[in-house]
Short mmCIF file of N, CA and C in Angstrom, two decimals:
data_model
loop_
_atom_site.label_atom_id
_atom_site.label_comp_id
_atom_site.label_asym_id
_atom_site.label_seq_id
_atom_site.Cartn_x
_atom_site.Cartn_y
_atom_site.Cartn_z
N VAL A 1 21.10 2.18 -17.62
CA VAL A 1 21.13 0.76 -17.37
C VAL A 1 19.85 0.42 -16.61
N TYR A 2 19.10 -0.52 -17.13
CA TYR A 2 17.84 -0.91 -16.50
C TYR A 2 17.89 -2.37 -16.07
N GLU A 3 17.25 -2.65 -14.97
CA GLU A 3 17.15 -4.02 -14.48
C GLU A 3 15.71 -4.25 -14.03
N SER A 4 15.19 -5.42 -14.34
CA SER A 4 13.82 -5.73 -13.93
C SER A 4 13.72 -7.23 -13.67
N ARG A 5 13.04 -7.58 -12.60
CA ARG A 5 12.79 -8.98 -12.26
C ARG A 5 11.35 -9.10 -11.79
N GLY A 6 10.77 -10.24 -12.01
CA GLY A 6 9.41 -10.45 -11.53
C GLY A 6 9.08 -11.93 -11.38
N SER A 7 8.18 -12.19 -10.47
CA SER A 7 7.67 -13.55 -10.33
C SER A 7 6.18 -13.44 -10.00
N GLU A 8 5.40 -14.33 -10.59
CA GLU A 8 3.95 -14.29 -10.41
C GLU A 8 3.41 -15.70 -10.27
N ASP A 9 2.51 -15.89 -9.33
CA ASP A 9 1.76 -17.13 -9.18
C ASP A 9 0.29 -16.76 -9.19
N ARG A 10 -0.44 -17.30 -10.16
CA ARG A 10 -1.87 -17.03 -10.30
C ARG A 10 -2.58 -18.37 -10.37
N ASP A 11 -3.68 -18.52 -9.62
CA ASP A 11 -4.39 -19.79 -9.69
C ASP A 11 -5.85 -19.66 -9.29
N PHE A 12 -6.59 -20.69 -9.63
CA PHE A 12 -7.97 -20.85 -9.20
C PHE A 12 -8.14 -22.31 -8.80
N HIS A 13 -8.70 -22.56 -7.63
CA HIS A 13 -9.02 -23.90 -7.18
C HIS A 13 -10.50 -23.90 -6.82
N GLY A 14 -11.26 -24.79 -7.43
CA GLY A 14 -12.68 -24.83 -7.13
C GLY A 14 -13.27 -26.18 -7.41
N MET A 15 -14.51 -26.34 -6.96
CA MET A 15 -15.25 -27.57 -7.21
C MET A 15 -16.73 -27.22 -7.28
N GLY A 16 -17.50 -28.09 -7.92
CA GLY A 16 -18.93 -27.85 -8.02
C GLY A 16 -19.60 -28.85 -8.93
N PRO A 17 -20.90 -28.70 -9.09
CA PRO A 17 -21.67 -29.66 -9.88
C PRO A 17 -21.42 -29.50 -11.39
N GLU A 18 -21.54 -30.62 -12.09
CA GLU A 18 -21.36 -30.63 -13.54
C GLU A 18 -22.47 -31.48 -14.16
N ILE A 19 -22.95 -31.04 -15.28
CA ILE A 19 -23.91 -31.82 -16.05
C ILE A 19 -23.26 -32.17 -17.38
N VAL A 20 -23.40 -33.44 -17.79
CA VAL A 20 -22.72 -33.94 -18.99
C VAL A 20 -23.73 -34.67 -19.86
N TRP A 21 -23.63 -34.47 -21.17
CA TRP A 21 -24.42 -35.22 -22.13
C TRP A 21 -23.45 -35.85 -23.12
N ASP A 22 -23.40 -37.20 -23.15
CA ASP A 22 -22.55 -37.94 -24.08
C ASP A 22 -23.45 -38.71 -25.04
N ALA A 23 -23.04 -38.78 -26.29
CA ALA A 23 -23.80 -39.53 -27.29
C ALA A 23 -22.85 -40.17 -28.29
N ASN A 24 -23.35 -41.20 -28.98
CA ASN A 24 -22.57 -41.80 -30.06
C ASN A 24 -23.51 -42.38 -31.10
N GLN A 25 -23.00 -42.52 -32.29
CA GLN A 25 -23.75 -43.06 -33.41
C GLN A 25 -22.91 -44.15 -34.07
N PRO A 26 -23.42 -45.40 -34.11
CA PRO A 26 -22.67 -46.45 -34.79
C PRO A 26 -22.45 -46.11 -36.27
N VAL A 27 -21.25 -46.37 -36.73
CA VAL A 27 -20.90 -46.09 -38.13
C VAL A 27 -20.64 -47.39 -38.88
N LEU A 28 -20.00 -48.34 -38.21
CA LEU A 28 -19.61 -49.58 -38.87
C LEU A 28 -19.57 -50.71 -37.85
N GLY A 29 -20.04 -51.88 -38.21
CA GLY A 29 -19.99 -53.05 -37.34
C GLY A 29 -21.15 -53.11 -36.37
N GLU A 30 -21.00 -54.00 -35.38
CA GLU A 30 -22.02 -54.15 -34.35
C GLU A 30 -21.35 -54.48 -33.02
N VAL A 31 -22.08 -54.30 -31.93
CA VAL A 31 -21.51 -54.44 -30.59
C VAL A 31 -20.86 -55.81 -30.37
N ALA A 32 -21.50 -56.89 -30.79
CA ALA A 32 -21.00 -58.24 -30.53
C ALA A 32 -19.68 -58.55 -31.23
N SER A 33 -19.49 -58.04 -32.44
CA SER A 33 -18.29 -58.37 -33.20
C SER A 33 -17.33 -57.20 -33.36
N GLY A 34 -17.60 -56.11 -32.71
CA GLY A 34 -16.76 -54.92 -32.81
C GLY A 34 -17.44 -53.85 -33.63
N GLU A 35 -17.28 -52.62 -33.20
CA GLU A 35 -17.92 -51.52 -33.94
C GLU A 35 -17.10 -50.25 -33.86
N ILE A 36 -17.36 -49.37 -34.81
CA ILE A 36 -16.78 -48.03 -34.84
C ILE A 36 -17.93 -47.05 -34.69
N THR A 37 -17.76 -46.08 -33.78
CA THR A 37 -18.81 -45.10 -33.54
C THR A 37 -18.28 -43.67 -33.68
N LEU A 38 -19.18 -42.76 -34.00
CA LEU A 38 -18.91 -41.33 -33.96
C LEU A 38 -19.42 -40.86 -32.60
N ASP A 39 -18.57 -40.17 -31.81
CA ASP A 39 -18.90 -39.75 -30.45
C ASP A 39 -18.93 -38.23 -30.36
N TRP A 40 -19.82 -37.71 -29.51
CA TRP A 40 -19.85 -36.29 -29.23
C TRP A 40 -20.48 -36.06 -27.88
N GLY A 41 -20.24 -34.88 -27.33
CA GLY A 41 -20.81 -34.56 -26.03
C GLY A 41 -20.55 -33.12 -25.63
N VAL A 42 -21.29 -32.67 -24.64
CA VAL A 42 -21.13 -31.32 -24.08
C VAL A 42 -21.16 -31.42 -22.56
N ASN A 43 -20.57 -30.44 -21.89
CA ASN A 43 -20.61 -30.38 -20.44
C ASN A 43 -20.75 -28.93 -20.00
N ALA A 44 -21.37 -28.75 -18.85
CA ALA A 44 -21.51 -27.44 -18.22
C ALA A 44 -21.33 -27.63 -16.72
N ALA A 45 -20.65 -26.68 -16.09
CA ALA A 45 -20.40 -26.78 -14.65
C ALA A 45 -20.41 -25.39 -14.04
N VAL A 46 -20.61 -25.35 -12.74
CA VAL A 46 -20.46 -24.14 -11.95
C VAL A 46 -19.50 -24.49 -10.82
N LEU A 47 -18.34 -23.83 -10.82
CA LEU A 47 -17.31 -24.12 -9.83
C LEU A 47 -17.28 -23.03 -8.76
N PHE A 48 -17.24 -23.44 -7.52
CA PHE A 48 -17.15 -22.52 -6.39
C PHE A 48 -15.76 -22.68 -5.81
N GLY A 49 -15.01 -21.57 -5.71
CA GLY A 49 -13.65 -21.72 -5.23
C GLY A 49 -12.97 -20.42 -4.89
N ARG A 50 -11.65 -20.46 -4.92
CA ARG A 50 -10.83 -19.31 -4.55
C ARG A 50 -9.84 -19.01 -5.67
N GLN A 51 -9.82 -17.73 -6.05
CA GLN A 51 -8.91 -17.20 -7.06
C GLN A 51 -7.84 -16.41 -6.32
N SER A 52 -6.58 -16.61 -6.66
CA SER A 52 -5.53 -15.86 -5.95
C SER A 52 -4.41 -15.46 -6.90
N VAL A 53 -3.70 -14.41 -6.49
CA VAL A 53 -2.53 -13.95 -7.22
C VAL A 53 -1.49 -13.48 -6.20
N ASN A 54 -0.25 -13.89 -6.41
CA ASN A 54 0.90 -13.43 -5.62
C ASN A 54 1.96 -13.01 -6.63
N ALA A 55 2.22 -11.71 -6.68
CA ALA A 55 3.17 -11.19 -7.66
C ALA A 55 4.18 -10.27 -6.98
N HIS A 56 5.42 -10.35 -7.42
CA HIS A 56 6.50 -9.51 -6.90
C HIS A 56 7.29 -8.98 -8.10
N HIS A 57 7.39 -7.66 -8.21
CA HIS A 57 8.12 -7.04 -9.32
C HIS A 57 9.17 -6.08 -8.74
N PHE A 58 10.37 -6.13 -9.30
CA PHE A 58 11.45 -5.22 -8.92
C PHE A 58 11.98 -4.58 -10.19
N SER A 59 12.15 -3.25 -10.19
CA SER A 59 12.76 -2.56 -11.33
C SER A 59 13.68 -1.47 -10.80
N SER A 60 14.74 -1.20 -11.55
CA SER A 60 15.71 -0.18 -11.15
C SER A 60 16.40 0.37 -12.38
N TYR A 61 17.01 1.53 -12.20
CA TYR A 61 17.75 2.11 -13.30
C TYR A 61 18.92 2.95 -12.78
N CYS A 62 19.92 3.11 -13.61
CA CYS A 62 21.07 3.98 -13.33
C CYS A 62 21.36 4.78 -14.60
N HIS A 63 21.96 5.93 -14.41
CA HIS A 63 22.33 6.78 -15.54
C HIS A 63 23.83 6.69 -15.81
N GLU A 64 24.20 6.75 -17.08
CA GLU A 64 25.61 6.80 -17.43
C GLU A 64 26.04 8.25 -17.54
N ASN A 65 27.30 8.54 -17.15
CA ASN A 65 27.81 9.90 -17.36
C ASN A 65 28.44 9.99 -18.75
N GLY A 66 29.03 11.11 -19.08
CA GLY A 66 29.56 11.35 -20.41
C GLY A 66 30.65 10.39 -20.84
N SER A 67 31.40 9.79 -19.92
CA SER A 67 32.46 8.86 -20.30
C SER A 67 32.01 7.41 -20.19
N ALA A 68 30.71 7.19 -20.28
CA ALA A 68 30.12 5.86 -20.28
C ALA A 68 30.37 5.11 -18.98
N GLN A 69 30.54 5.85 -17.88
CA GLN A 69 30.66 5.23 -16.56
C GLN A 69 29.31 5.28 -15.87
N ILE A 70 28.97 4.22 -15.18
CA ILE A 70 27.70 4.22 -14.46
C ILE A 70 27.86 5.07 -13.22
N ALA A 71 26.98 6.06 -13.09
CA ALA A 71 27.11 7.02 -12.00
C ALA A 71 26.32 6.56 -10.78
N GLY A 72 27.05 6.19 -9.73
CA GLY A 72 26.43 5.99 -8.43
C GLY A 72 25.82 4.63 -8.16
N CYS A 73 25.84 3.69 -9.07
CA CYS A 73 25.22 2.40 -8.77
C CYS A 73 25.90 1.29 -9.55
N VAL A 74 26.82 0.65 -8.89
CA VAL A 74 27.58 -0.44 -9.50
C VAL A 74 26.79 -1.74 -9.44
N THR A 75 26.12 -2.00 -8.34
CA THR A 75 25.32 -3.21 -8.19
C THR A 75 23.94 -2.83 -7.66
N ALA A 76 23.05 -3.79 -7.59
CA ALA A 76 21.70 -3.53 -7.10
C ALA A 76 21.73 -2.97 -5.67
N ALA A 77 22.74 -3.34 -4.89
CA ALA A 77 22.84 -2.86 -3.51
C ALA A 77 23.13 -1.36 -3.45
N HIS A 78 23.64 -0.76 -4.53
CA HIS A 78 24.01 0.65 -4.54
C HIS A 78 22.96 1.56 -5.18
N TYR A 79 21.81 1.04 -5.54
CA TYR A 79 20.78 1.91 -6.12
C TYR A 79 20.29 2.86 -5.05
N GLY A 80 20.30 4.12 -5.36
CA GLY A 80 19.86 5.13 -4.39
C GLY A 80 18.35 5.29 -4.40
N PRO A 81 17.83 6.12 -3.49
CA PRO A 81 16.38 6.36 -3.45
C PRO A 81 15.90 6.91 -4.79
N GLY A 82 14.76 6.44 -5.23
CA GLY A 82 14.21 6.90 -6.50
C GLY A 82 14.75 6.15 -7.69
N HIS A 83 15.77 5.32 -7.49
CA HIS A 83 16.34 4.56 -8.59
C HIS A 83 15.79 3.14 -8.67
N SER A 84 15.07 2.72 -7.66
CA SER A 84 14.51 1.37 -7.70
C SER A 84 13.09 1.38 -7.16
N GLN A 85 12.35 0.37 -7.55
CA GLN A 85 10.95 0.28 -7.13
C GLN A 85 10.58 -1.19 -6.98
N THR A 86 9.92 -1.51 -5.89
CA THR A 86 9.44 -2.87 -5.66
C THR A 86 7.94 -2.81 -5.46
N LYS A 87 7.23 -3.69 -6.17
CA LYS A 87 5.77 -3.77 -6.03
C LYS A 87 5.41 -5.22 -5.74
N THR A 88 4.54 -5.39 -4.77
CA THR A 88 4.06 -6.71 -4.42
C THR A 88 2.53 -6.69 -4.40
N PHE A 89 1.92 -7.69 -5.04
CA PHE A 89 0.47 -7.81 -5.08
C PHE A 89 0.09 -9.18 -4.54
N ASN A 90 -0.70 -9.21 -3.50
CA ASN A 90 -1.22 -10.46 -2.95
C ASN A 90 -2.73 -10.30 -2.79
N ARG A 91 -3.47 -11.07 -3.57
CA ARG A 91 -4.93 -11.02 -3.50
C ARG A 91 -5.47 -12.43 -3.47
N SER A 92 -6.56 -12.59 -2.77
CA SER A 92 -7.27 -13.86 -2.76
C SER A 92 -8.74 -13.54 -2.55
N ARG A 93 -9.60 -14.13 -3.38
CA ARG A 93 -11.03 -13.87 -3.24
C ARG A 93 -11.83 -15.08 -3.67
N ARG A 94 -13.01 -15.20 -3.08
CA ARG A 94 -13.93 -16.26 -3.47
C ARG A 94 -14.48 -15.94 -4.84
N LYS A 95 -14.72 -16.98 -5.63
CA LYS A 95 -15.14 -16.76 -7.01
C LYS A 95 -16.03 -17.90 -7.47
N VAL A 96 -17.07 -17.57 -8.23
CA VAL A 96 -17.92 -18.55 -8.89
C VAL A 96 -17.55 -18.53 -10.37
N VAL A 97 -17.15 -19.69 -10.90
CA VAL A 97 -16.64 -19.77 -12.27
C VAL A 97 -17.49 -20.74 -13.09
N PRO A 98 -18.20 -20.24 -14.11
CA PRO A 98 -18.91 -21.15 -15.02
C PRO A 98 -17.95 -21.81 -15.99
N ASN A 99 -18.30 -23.02 -16.42
CA ASN A 99 -17.47 -23.80 -17.35
C ASN A 99 -18.36 -24.39 -18.43
N LEU A 100 -17.93 -24.29 -19.68
CA LEU A 100 -18.59 -24.94 -20.81
C LEU A 100 -17.55 -25.70 -21.61
N GLY A 101 -17.94 -26.87 -22.10
CA GLY A 101 -17.01 -27.66 -22.89
C GLY A 101 -17.74 -28.62 -23.80
N GLY A 102 -16.97 -29.25 -24.65
CA GLY A 102 -17.54 -30.23 -25.57
C GLY A 102 -16.45 -30.98 -26.30
N TYR A 103 -16.88 -32.06 -26.97
CA TYR A 103 -15.92 -32.86 -27.73
C TYR A 103 -16.62 -33.53 -28.91
N ILE A 104 -15.81 -33.92 -29.88
CA ILE A 104 -16.26 -34.74 -30.99
C ILE A 104 -15.13 -35.71 -31.30
N GLY A 105 -15.49 -36.96 -31.58
CA GLY A 105 -14.44 -37.95 -31.82
C GLY A 105 -14.99 -39.23 -32.40
N ALA A 106 -14.18 -40.26 -32.37
CA ALA A 106 -14.55 -41.59 -32.89
C ALA A 106 -13.99 -42.64 -31.95
N SER A 107 -14.67 -43.79 -31.90
CA SER A 107 -14.24 -44.89 -31.05
C SER A 107 -14.27 -46.19 -31.82
N ALA A 108 -13.35 -47.08 -31.49
CA ALA A 108 -13.34 -48.45 -32.00
C ALA A 108 -13.45 -49.35 -30.77
N ARG A 109 -14.46 -50.25 -30.79
CA ARG A 109 -14.70 -51.12 -29.63
C ARG A 109 -14.70 -52.57 -30.09
N TYR A 110 -14.04 -53.41 -29.29
CA TYR A 110 -14.05 -54.84 -29.55
C TYR A 110 -14.03 -55.56 -28.21
N ASN A 111 -15.00 -56.41 -27.95
CA ASN A 111 -15.16 -57.10 -26.66
C ASN A 111 -15.11 -56.10 -25.52
N ASN A 112 -14.14 -56.23 -24.61
CA ASN A 112 -14.04 -55.34 -23.45
C ASN A 112 -12.99 -54.24 -23.64
N ALA A 113 -12.58 -53.96 -24.85
CA ALA A 113 -11.56 -52.93 -25.10
C ALA A 113 -12.15 -51.84 -25.99
N LYS A 114 -11.69 -50.62 -25.74
CA LYS A 114 -12.18 -49.48 -26.52
C LYS A 114 -11.06 -48.45 -26.64
N ILE A 115 -10.89 -47.90 -27.82
CA ILE A 115 -9.95 -46.80 -28.04
C ILE A 115 -10.73 -45.66 -28.68
N SER A 116 -10.56 -44.47 -28.13
CA SER A 116 -11.27 -43.28 -28.61
C SER A 116 -10.26 -42.19 -28.89
N PHE A 117 -10.55 -41.37 -29.89
CA PHE A 117 -9.73 -40.20 -30.18
C PHE A 117 -10.62 -39.12 -30.74
N GLY A 118 -10.19 -37.87 -30.61
CA GLY A 118 -10.98 -36.76 -31.10
C GLY A 118 -10.41 -35.43 -30.66
N TYR A 119 -11.29 -34.43 -30.56
CA TYR A 119 -10.90 -33.06 -30.20
C TYR A 119 -11.81 -32.59 -29.08
N ARG A 120 -11.23 -31.98 -28.05
CA ARG A 120 -11.99 -31.52 -26.88
C ARG A 120 -11.65 -30.07 -26.58
N ALA A 121 -12.67 -29.30 -26.13
CA ALA A 121 -12.46 -27.91 -25.71
C ALA A 121 -13.21 -27.65 -24.42
N ASP A 122 -12.59 -26.93 -23.50
CA ASP A 122 -13.19 -26.52 -22.23
C ASP A 122 -12.80 -25.07 -21.96
N THR A 123 -13.77 -24.24 -21.57
CA THR A 123 -13.49 -22.85 -21.21
C THR A 123 -14.04 -22.57 -19.83
N PHE A 124 -13.21 -21.94 -19.00
CA PHE A 124 -13.59 -21.53 -17.65
C PHE A 124 -13.65 -20.01 -17.67
N PHE A 125 -14.85 -19.45 -17.49
CA PHE A 125 -15.08 -18.02 -17.67
C PHE A 125 -14.74 -17.24 -16.40
N GLY A 126 -13.77 -16.30 -16.53
CA GLY A 126 -13.37 -15.45 -15.42
C GLY A 126 -12.59 -16.16 -14.34
N ALA A 127 -11.91 -17.25 -14.68
CA ALA A 127 -11.24 -18.07 -13.67
C ALA A 127 -9.95 -17.44 -13.14
N MET A 128 -9.21 -16.73 -13.97
CA MET A 128 -7.88 -16.25 -13.56
C MET A 128 -7.88 -14.74 -13.32
N ASP A 129 -7.18 -14.32 -12.29
CA ASP A 129 -6.96 -12.91 -12.00
C ASP A 129 -5.67 -12.50 -12.70
N GLY A 130 -5.80 -11.75 -13.78
CA GLY A 130 -4.63 -11.33 -14.55
C GLY A 130 -4.24 -9.89 -14.30
N GLY A 131 -4.85 -9.24 -13.31
CA GLY A 131 -4.58 -7.84 -13.04
C GLY A 131 -3.29 -7.63 -12.26
N GLN A 132 -2.89 -6.37 -12.19
CA GLN A 132 -1.71 -6.00 -11.42
C GLN A 132 -2.17 -5.33 -10.11
N GLU A 133 -2.33 -4.01 -10.10
CA GLU A 133 -2.76 -3.32 -8.88
C GLU A 133 -4.19 -3.69 -8.48
N THR A 134 -5.06 -3.91 -9.46
CA THR A 134 -6.44 -4.29 -9.20
C THR A 134 -6.76 -5.59 -9.93
N ALA A 135 -7.77 -6.28 -9.45
CA ALA A 135 -8.15 -7.56 -10.05
C ALA A 135 -8.75 -7.34 -11.44
N LYS A 136 -8.44 -8.25 -12.34
CA LYS A 136 -9.02 -8.24 -13.69
C LYS A 136 -9.17 -9.70 -14.11
N ASP A 137 -10.41 -10.11 -14.35
CA ASP A 137 -10.70 -11.51 -14.67
C ASP A 137 -10.40 -11.83 -16.13
N TYR A 138 -9.84 -13.02 -16.33
CA TYR A 138 -9.57 -13.54 -17.67
C TYR A 138 -10.10 -14.96 -17.76
N ASN A 139 -10.56 -15.33 -18.95
CA ASN A 139 -11.01 -16.70 -19.20
C ASN A 139 -9.80 -17.61 -19.35
N ARG A 140 -10.00 -18.88 -19.05
CA ARG A 140 -8.93 -19.87 -19.23
C ARG A 140 -9.51 -21.02 -20.02
N GLY A 141 -8.89 -21.35 -21.13
CA GLY A 141 -9.39 -22.42 -21.99
C GLY A 141 -8.37 -23.52 -22.18
N PHE A 142 -8.87 -24.73 -22.28
CA PHE A 142 -8.04 -25.90 -22.58
C PHE A 142 -8.67 -26.58 -23.78
N TYR A 143 -7.88 -26.84 -24.80
CA TYR A 143 -8.43 -27.47 -26.00
C TYR A 143 -7.33 -28.20 -26.74
N GLY A 144 -7.75 -29.23 -27.49
CA GLY A 144 -6.79 -29.97 -28.27
C GLY A 144 -7.23 -31.41 -28.47
N PRO A 145 -6.40 -32.18 -29.13
CA PRO A 145 -6.74 -33.58 -29.40
C PRO A 145 -6.67 -34.42 -28.13
N TYR A 146 -7.42 -35.50 -28.12
CA TYR A 146 -7.37 -36.43 -27.00
C TYR A 146 -7.39 -37.86 -27.50
N MET A 147 -6.96 -38.79 -26.64
CA MET A 147 -7.03 -40.21 -26.91
C MET A 147 -7.27 -40.93 -25.60
N ASN A 148 -8.23 -41.86 -25.57
CA ASN A 148 -8.51 -42.67 -24.39
C ASN A 148 -8.43 -44.15 -24.78
N VAL A 149 -7.85 -44.94 -23.89
CA VAL A 149 -7.81 -46.38 -24.07
C VAL A 149 -8.46 -47.00 -22.84
N SER A 150 -9.46 -47.88 -23.05
CA SER A 150 -10.18 -48.52 -21.95
C SER A 150 -10.14 -50.03 -22.15
N ILE A 151 -9.88 -50.74 -21.04
CA ILE A 151 -9.88 -52.20 -21.09
C ILE A 151 -10.68 -52.70 -19.89
N GLY A 152 -11.76 -53.46 -20.16
CA GLY A 152 -12.58 -54.04 -19.10
C GLY A 152 -11.88 -55.24 -18.50
N LEU A 153 -11.94 -55.38 -17.19
CA LEU A 153 -11.22 -56.46 -16.51
C LEU A 153 -12.12 -57.59 -16.04
N GLY A 154 -13.37 -57.53 -16.33
CA GLY A 154 -14.24 -58.61 -15.86
C GLY A 154 -15.69 -58.33 -16.16
N GLY A 155 -16.53 -59.22 -15.70
CA GLY A 155 -17.98 -59.02 -15.82
C GLY A 155 -18.48 -59.54 -17.05
#
């Protein structure tokens, strides 16, 4: 009979400078009467922050005897020495994380209103500590469709 439980919290919190290049190309219409544009852009950043992991794992086992009775451990409180193991990992370290991203989409603009949709991808290199006993960096990516709605309120 085996039992195992675990909980893990892994995160990165950082901030830093970002450079962004946005562009668009008119496809249909004009600014005064409404237009549709093809939009694209790229971004790069360097984030300075802290990467941390807090993990707790518990595992245990019991042996059955010949008549299918559990020998010596009815509940977790009865596990004898050598039958259970608890491991805890708590690490926190400063980390510099580069980020690259980009998007492609389309926008429809009329007067002070604009709706945009498209596809965006962002990757943070080495942002997460995915290791157990020792640190091991993993990339973290966010990607998928997006939609923005903007309405100007004056001016």
